[in-house]
PDB file of C-alpha atoms in Angstrom:
ATOM      1  CA  UNK M   1      -9.919 -11.472 -43.258  1.00  0.00           C
ATOM      2  CA  UNK M   2     -13.532 -11.491 -42.096  1.00  0.00           C
ATOM      3  CA  UNK M   3     -15.233  -8.689 -40.379  1.00  0.00           C
ATOM      4  CA  UNK M   4     -15.619 -10.636 -37.085  1.00  0.00           C
ATOM      5  CA  UNK M   5     -11.724 -11.127 -37.323  1.00  0.00           C
ATOM      6  CA  UNK M   6     -11.268  -7.438 -37.374  1.00  0.00           C
ATOM      7  CA  UNK M   7     -13.374  -6.975 -34.117  1.00  0.00           C
ATOM      8  CA  UNK M   8     -11.857  -9.920 -32.153  1.00  0.00           C
ATOM      9  CA  UNK M   9      -9.061  -8.071 -30.727  1.00  0.00           C
ATOM     10  CA  UNK M  10     -11.234  -5.003 -29.266  1.00  0.00           C
ATOM     11  CA  UNK M  11     -13.642  -7.577 -27.828  1.00  0.00           C
ATOM     12  CA  UNK M  12     -10.941  -9.475 -25.882  1.00  0.00           C
ATOM     13  CA  UNK M  13      -9.624  -6.015 -24.667  1.00  0.00           C
ATOM     14  CA  UNK M  14     -12.952  -5.090 -23.642  1.00  0.00           C
ATOM     15  CA  UNK M  15     -13.726  -8.558 -21.899  1.00  0.00           C
ATOM     16  CA  UNK M  16     -10.316  -8.251 -19.932  1.00  0.00           C
ATOM     17  CA  UNK M  17     -10.991  -4.620 -18.938  1.00  0.00           C
ATOM     18  CA  UNK M  18     -14.499  -5.688 -17.701  1.00  0.00           C
ATOM     19  CA  UNK M  19     -13.184  -8.495 -15.819  1.00  0.00           C
ATOM     20  CA  UNK M  20     -10.525  -6.647 -14.023  1.00  0.00           C
ATOM     21  CA  UNK M  21     -12.936  -3.941 -12.986  1.00  0.00           C
ATOM     22  CA  UNK M  22     -15.197  -6.602 -11.794  1.00  0.00           C
ATOM     23  CA  UNK M  23     -12.341  -8.174  -9.493  1.00  0.00           C
ATOM     24  CA  UNK M  24     -11.269  -4.710  -8.189  1.00  0.00           C
ATOM     25  CA  UNK M  25     -13.346  -4.781  -5.105  1.00  0.00           C
ATOM     26  CA  UNK M  26     -11.780  -7.953  -4.210  1.00  0.00           C
ATOM     27  CA  UNK M  27      -8.406  -6.316  -4.144  1.00  0.00           C
ATOM     28  CA  UNK M  28      -9.533  -3.642  -1.661  1.00  0.00           C
ATOM     29  CA  UNK M  29      -7.725  -4.011   1.963  1.00  0.00           C
ATOM     30  CA  UNK M  30     -10.255  -3.249   4.763  1.00  0.00           C
ATOM     31  CA  UNK M  31      -8.909  -3.173   8.275  1.00  0.00           C
ATOM     32  CA  UNK M  32     -11.482  -4.590  10.779  1.00  0.00           C
ATOM     33  CA  UNK M  33     -11.475  -2.265  13.865  1.00  0.00           C
ATOM     34  CA  UNK M  34     -14.505  -4.350  15.456  1.00  0.00           C
ATOM     35  CA  UNK M  35     -16.926  -2.505  13.280  1.00  0.00           C
ATOM     36  CA  UNK M  36     -19.236  -3.964  10.788  1.00  0.00           C
ATOM     37  CA  UNK M  37     -20.065  -1.130   8.712  1.00  0.00           C
ATOM     38  CA  UNK M  38     -17.536  -1.937   5.980  1.00  0.00           C
ATOM     39  CA  UNK M  39     -15.545   1.216   6.446  1.00  0.00           C
ATOM     40  CA  UNK M  40     -11.728   1.063   5.635  1.00  0.00           C
ATOM     41  CA  UNK M  41      -9.153   2.574   8.284  1.00  0.00           C
ATOM     42  CA  UNK M  42      -5.890   4.120   6.825  1.00  0.00           C
ATOM     43  CA  UNK M  43      -2.604   3.238   8.878  1.00  0.00           C
ATOM     44  CA  UNK M  44      -1.502   6.747   9.426  1.00  0.00           C
ATOM     45  CA  UNK M  45       0.627   7.011  12.875  1.00  0.00           C
ATOM     46  CA  UNK M  46       0.824   9.744  15.459  1.00  0.00           C
ATOM     47  CA  UNK M  47       2.546  10.321  18.840  1.00  0.00           C
ATOM     48  CA  UNK M  48       1.624  11.823  21.912  1.00  0.00           C
ATOM     49  CA  UNK M  49       3.777  14.769  22.929  1.00  0.00           C
ATOM     50  CA  UNK M  50       4.140  18.475  23.964  1.00  0.00           C
ATOM     51  CA  UNK M  51       5.878  21.197  21.965  1.00  0.00           C
ATOM     52  CA  UNK M  52       7.100  24.404  23.786  1.00  0.00           C
ATOM     53  CA  UNK M  53       8.276  26.991  21.072  1.00  0.00           C
ATOM     54  CA  UNK M  54      11.076  29.197  22.015  1.00  0.00           C
ATOM     55  CA  UNK M  55      10.464  32.346  20.721  1.00  0.00           C
ATOM     56  CA  UNK M  56      13.294  34.762  20.454  1.00  0.00           C
ATOM     57  CA  UNK M  57      13.427  38.212  18.905  1.00  0.00           C
ATOM     58  CA  UNK M  58      16.588  38.699  16.989  1.00  0.00           C
ATOM     59  CA  UNK M  59      19.656  36.285  17.200  1.00  0.00           C
ATOM     60  CA  UNK M  60      20.573  34.295  20.128  1.00  0.00           C
ATOM     61  CA  UNK M  61      23.744  35.611  21.842  1.00  0.00           C
ATOM     62  CA  UNK M  62      26.779  33.198  21.953  1.00  0.00           C
ATOM     63  CA  UNK M  63      27.220  31.371  25.391  1.00  0.00           C
ATOM     64  CA  UNK M  64      26.414  28.261  27.364  1.00  0.00           C
ATOM     65  CA  UNK M  65      22.675  27.924  27.670  1.00  0.00           C
ATOM     66  CA  UNK M  66      20.899  25.786  30.269  1.00  0.00           C
ATOM     67  CA  UNK M  67      17.081  24.797  30.359  1.00  0.00           C
ATOM     68  CA  UNK M  68      15.670  23.751  33.651  1.00  0.00           C
ATOM     69  CA  UNK M  69      12.470  21.976  33.424  1.00  0.00           C
ATOM     70  CA  UNK M  70      10.257  20.494  35.935  1.00  0.00           C
ATOM     71  CA  UNK M  71       7.387  18.538  34.171  1.00  0.00           C
ATOM     72  CA  UNK M  72       4.966  16.851  36.601  1.00  0.00           C
ATOM     73  CA  UNK M  73       7.580  16.993  39.445  1.00  0.00           C
ATOM     74  CA  UNK M  74      10.385  15.564  37.527  1.00  0.00           C
ATOM     75  CA  UNK M  75      13.366  17.886  36.817  1.00  0.00           C
ATOM     76  CA  UNK M  76      15.092  17.549  33.401  1.00  0.00           C
ATOM     77  CA  UNK M  77      18.148  19.716  32.373  1.00  0.00           C
ATOM     78  CA  UNK M  78      19.131  20.306  28.758  1.00  0.00           C
ATOM     79  CA  UNK M  79      22.285  22.264  27.964  1.00  0.00           C
ATOM     80  CA  UNK M  80      23.850  23.350  24.736  1.00  0.00           C
ATOM     81  CA  UNK M  81      26.336  26.414  23.774  1.00  0.00           C
ATOM     82  CA  UNK M  82      26.283  28.671  20.887  1.00  0.00           C
ATOM     83  CA  UNK M  83      27.514  28.802  18.181  1.00  0.00           C
ATOM     84  CA  UNK M  84      26.635  25.257  17.449  1.00  0.00           C
ATOM     85  CA  UNK M  85      29.224  22.801  15.968  1.00  0.00           C
ATOM     86  CA  UNK M  86      29.156  22.242  12.265  1.00  0.00           C
ATOM     87  CA  UNK M  87      26.356  19.811  11.187  1.00  0.00           C
ATOM     88  CA  UNK M  88      27.135  16.360  11.548  1.00  0.00           C
ATOM     89  CA  UNK M  89      29.668  16.473  14.217  1.00  0.00           C
ATOM     90  CA  UNK M  90      27.925  14.756  17.001  1.00  0.00           C
ATOM     91  CA  UNK M  91      25.053  15.923  19.516  1.00  0.00           C
ATOM     92  CA  UNK M  92      25.382  19.871  20.163  1.00  0.00           C
ATOM     93  CA  UNK M  93      22.980  19.378  22.883  1.00  0.00           C
ATOM     94  CA  UNK M  94      21.961  17.157  25.865  1.00  0.00           C
ATOM     95  CA  UNK M  95      19.019  16.620  27.821  1.00  0.00           C
ATOM     96  CA  UNK M  96      19.394  14.257  30.921  1.00  0.00           C
ATOM     97  CA  UNK M  97      16.177  12.449  30.169  1.00  0.00           C
ATOM     98  CA  UNK M  98      14.995  10.890  26.859  1.00  0.00           C
ATOM     99  CA  UNK M  99      11.671  12.191  26.729  1.00  0.00           C
ATOM    100  CA  UNK M 100      12.886  15.657  26.448  1.00  0.00           C
ATOM    101  CA  UNK M 101      14.662  17.108  23.351  1.00  0.00           C
ATOM    102  CA  UNK M 102      15.893  20.653  22.687  1.00  0.00           C
ATOM    103  CA  UNK M 103      15.751  21.548  19.059  1.00  0.00           C
ATOM    104  CA  UNK M 104      18.604  23.356  17.422  1.00  0.00           C
ATOM    105  CA  UNK M 105      18.542  25.567  14.527  1.00  0.00           C
ATOM    106  CA  UNK M 106      21.160  26.598  11.940  1.00  0.00           C
ATOM    107  CA  UNK M 107      24.128  24.646  12.331  1.00  0.00           C
ATOM    108  CA  UNK M 108      24.618  25.103   8.511  1.00  0.00           C
ATOM    109  CA  UNK M 109      24.208  28.801   8.678  1.00  0.00           C
ATOM    110  CA  UNK M 110      26.558  31.654  10.043  1.00  0.00           C
ATOM    111  CA  UNK M 111      27.098  31.577  13.800  1.00  0.00           C
ATOM    112  CA  UNK M 112      24.958  34.691  14.180  1.00  0.00           C
ATOM    113  CA  UNK M 113      21.906  32.600  12.894  1.00  0.00           C
ATOM    114  CA  UNK M 114      22.199  29.685  15.271  1.00  0.00           C
ATOM    115  CA  UNK M 115      19.677  29.146  18.062  1.00  0.00           C
ATOM    116  CA  UNK M 116      17.010  27.078  19.683  1.00  0.00           C
ATOM    117  CA  UNK M 117      13.822  26.164  18.428  1.00  0.00           C
ATOM    118  CA  UNK M 118      11.791  24.236  20.730  1.00  0.00           C
ATOM    119  CA  UNK M 119      11.825  21.771  23.791  1.00  0.00           C
ATOM    120  CA  UNK M 120       9.563  18.907  22.941  1.00  0.00           C
ATOM    121  CA  UNK M 121       8.340  15.945  24.978  1.00  0.00           C
ATOM    122  CA  UNK M 122       8.325  12.987  22.444  1.00  0.00           C
ATOM    123  CA  UNK M 123       6.604  10.148  24.627  1.00  0.00           C
ATOM    124  CA  UNK M 124       4.811  11.993  27.330  1.00  0.00           C
ATOM    125  CA  UNK M 125       2.166  14.399  28.000  1.00  0.00           C
ATOM    126  CA  UNK M 126       3.088  16.274  31.061  1.00  0.00           C
ATOM    127  CA  UNK M 127       0.048  18.069  32.983  1.00  0.00           C
ATOM    128  CA  UNK M 128       2.298  20.945  34.364  1.00  0.00           C
ATOM    129  CA  UNK M 129       5.633  22.320  33.111  1.00  0.00           C
ATOM    130  CA  UNK M 130       7.894  24.954  34.256  1.00  0.00           C
ATOM    131  CA  UNK M 131      10.837  26.119  32.521  1.00  0.00           C
ATOM    132  CA  UNK M 132      13.766  28.261  33.476  1.00  0.00           C
ATOM    133  CA  UNK M 133      16.309  29.505  30.737  1.00  0.00           C
ATOM    134  CA  UNK M 134      19.862  30.784  31.608  1.00  0.00           C
ATOM    135  CA  UNK M 135      22.876  31.899  29.517  1.00  0.00           C
ATOM    136  CA  UNK M 136      26.395  31.785  31.172  1.00  0.00           C
ATOM    137  CA  UNK M 137      24.573  31.379  34.540  1.00  0.00           C
ATOM    138  CA  UNK M 138      22.427  34.631  34.220  1.00  0.00           C
ATOM    139  CA  UNK M 139      18.525  34.005  34.159  1.00  0.00           C
ATOM    140  CA  UNK M 140      16.841  35.066  30.816  1.00  0.00           C
ATOM    141  CA  UNK M 141      13.449  33.718  31.005  1.00  0.00           C
ATOM    142  CA  UNK M 142      11.028  31.695  32.973  1.00  0.00           C
ATOM    143  CA  UNK M 143       7.603  30.207  32.579  1.00  0.00           C
ATOM    144  CA  UNK M 144       5.032  28.010  34.065  1.00  0.00           C
ATOM    145  CA  UNK M 145       2.357  26.184  31.926  1.00  0.00           C
ATOM    146  CA  UNK M 146      -0.641  23.872  32.213  1.00  0.00           C
ATOM    147  CA  UNK M 147      -0.826  22.311  28.545  1.00  0.00           C
ATOM    148  CA  UNK M 148      -4.205  21.867  26.956  1.00  0.00           C
ATOM    149  CA  UNK M 149      -4.185  18.537  25.037  1.00  0.00           C
ATOM    150  CA  UNK M 150      -6.120  17.905  21.786  1.00  0.00           C
ATOM    151  CA  UNK M 151      -6.992  14.459  20.997  1.00  0.00           C
ATOM    152  CA  UNK M 152      -6.534  13.458  17.258  1.00  0.00           C
ATOM    153  CA  UNK M 153      -7.411  10.327  15.265  1.00  0.00           C
ATOM    154  CA  UNK M 154      -5.337  10.767  11.933  1.00  0.00           C
ATOM    155  CA  UNK M 155      -7.240   7.830  10.517  1.00  0.00           C
ATOM    156  CA  UNK M 156     -10.677   8.920  11.402  1.00  0.00           C
ATOM    157  CA  UNK M 157     -13.150   8.306  14.227  1.00  0.00           C
ATOM    158  CA  UNK M 158     -13.414   4.695  15.286  1.00  0.00           C
ATOM    159  CA  UNK M 159     -10.056   4.023  13.615  1.00  0.00           C
ATOM    160  CA  UNK M 160      -6.728   3.982  15.788  1.00  0.00           C
ATOM    161  CA  UNK M 161      -4.490   5.298  17.104  1.00  0.00           C
ATOM    162  CA  UNK M 162      -5.749   8.207  19.003  1.00  0.00           C
ATOM    163  CA  UNK M 163      -2.981  10.775  19.973  1.00  0.00           C
ATOM    164  CA  UNK M 164      -2.883  13.674  22.626  1.00  0.00           C
ATOM    165  CA  UNK M 165      -0.848  16.745  21.615  1.00  0.00           C
ATOM    166  CA  UNK M 166      -0.452  20.417  22.847  1.00  0.00           C
ATOM    167  CA  UNK M 167       1.794  23.431  22.041  1.00  0.00           C
ATOM    168  CA  UNK M 168       2.696  26.583  23.698  1.00  0.00           C
ATOM    169  CA  UNK M 169       5.026  29.306  23.143  1.00  0.00           C
ATOM    170  CA  UNK M 170       7.810  30.926  25.539  1.00  0.00           C
ATOM    171  CA  UNK M 171       9.364  34.403  24.875  1.00  0.00           C
ATOM    172  CA  UNK M 172      13.275  34.374  25.621  1.00  0.00           C
ATOM    173  CA  UNK M 173      14.616  37.841  25.421  1.00  0.00           C
TER     174      UNK M 173
END
């Protein structure tokens, strides 16, 4: 074997590696968002919405709960009972409008740890919100809010989408 044959394989590997590195820029995917500065936009998604955290000290007592919500003049009612049914046994709460959801917490835990976590609007951004919470028909808490929305662009400036979100908290005794 000649000395050149001994170095033939490493030269081929070097040539292939160099060719691969030179071809790499051609493999990059760039999304053209009507800008010609060559920036790439990622494709992270986001959604508009509002989250009202239901802050409760201690455990939520057993009973039939009702959340009467007025958002931008539209009345929506959510209802649920505690303790919650075991996880996976169907819906444990109901809201009479699809844009609002009542968050439940603890279906896999002991009944004393069941509760409600939040009310969240998944496709709308209400400008004004009022909420009244009752248990077994007795008033527990109420609040009126004017959410302050923040616009975010998870893929960076000049890259879509743009989303508006706000959050607030409501104390429920």
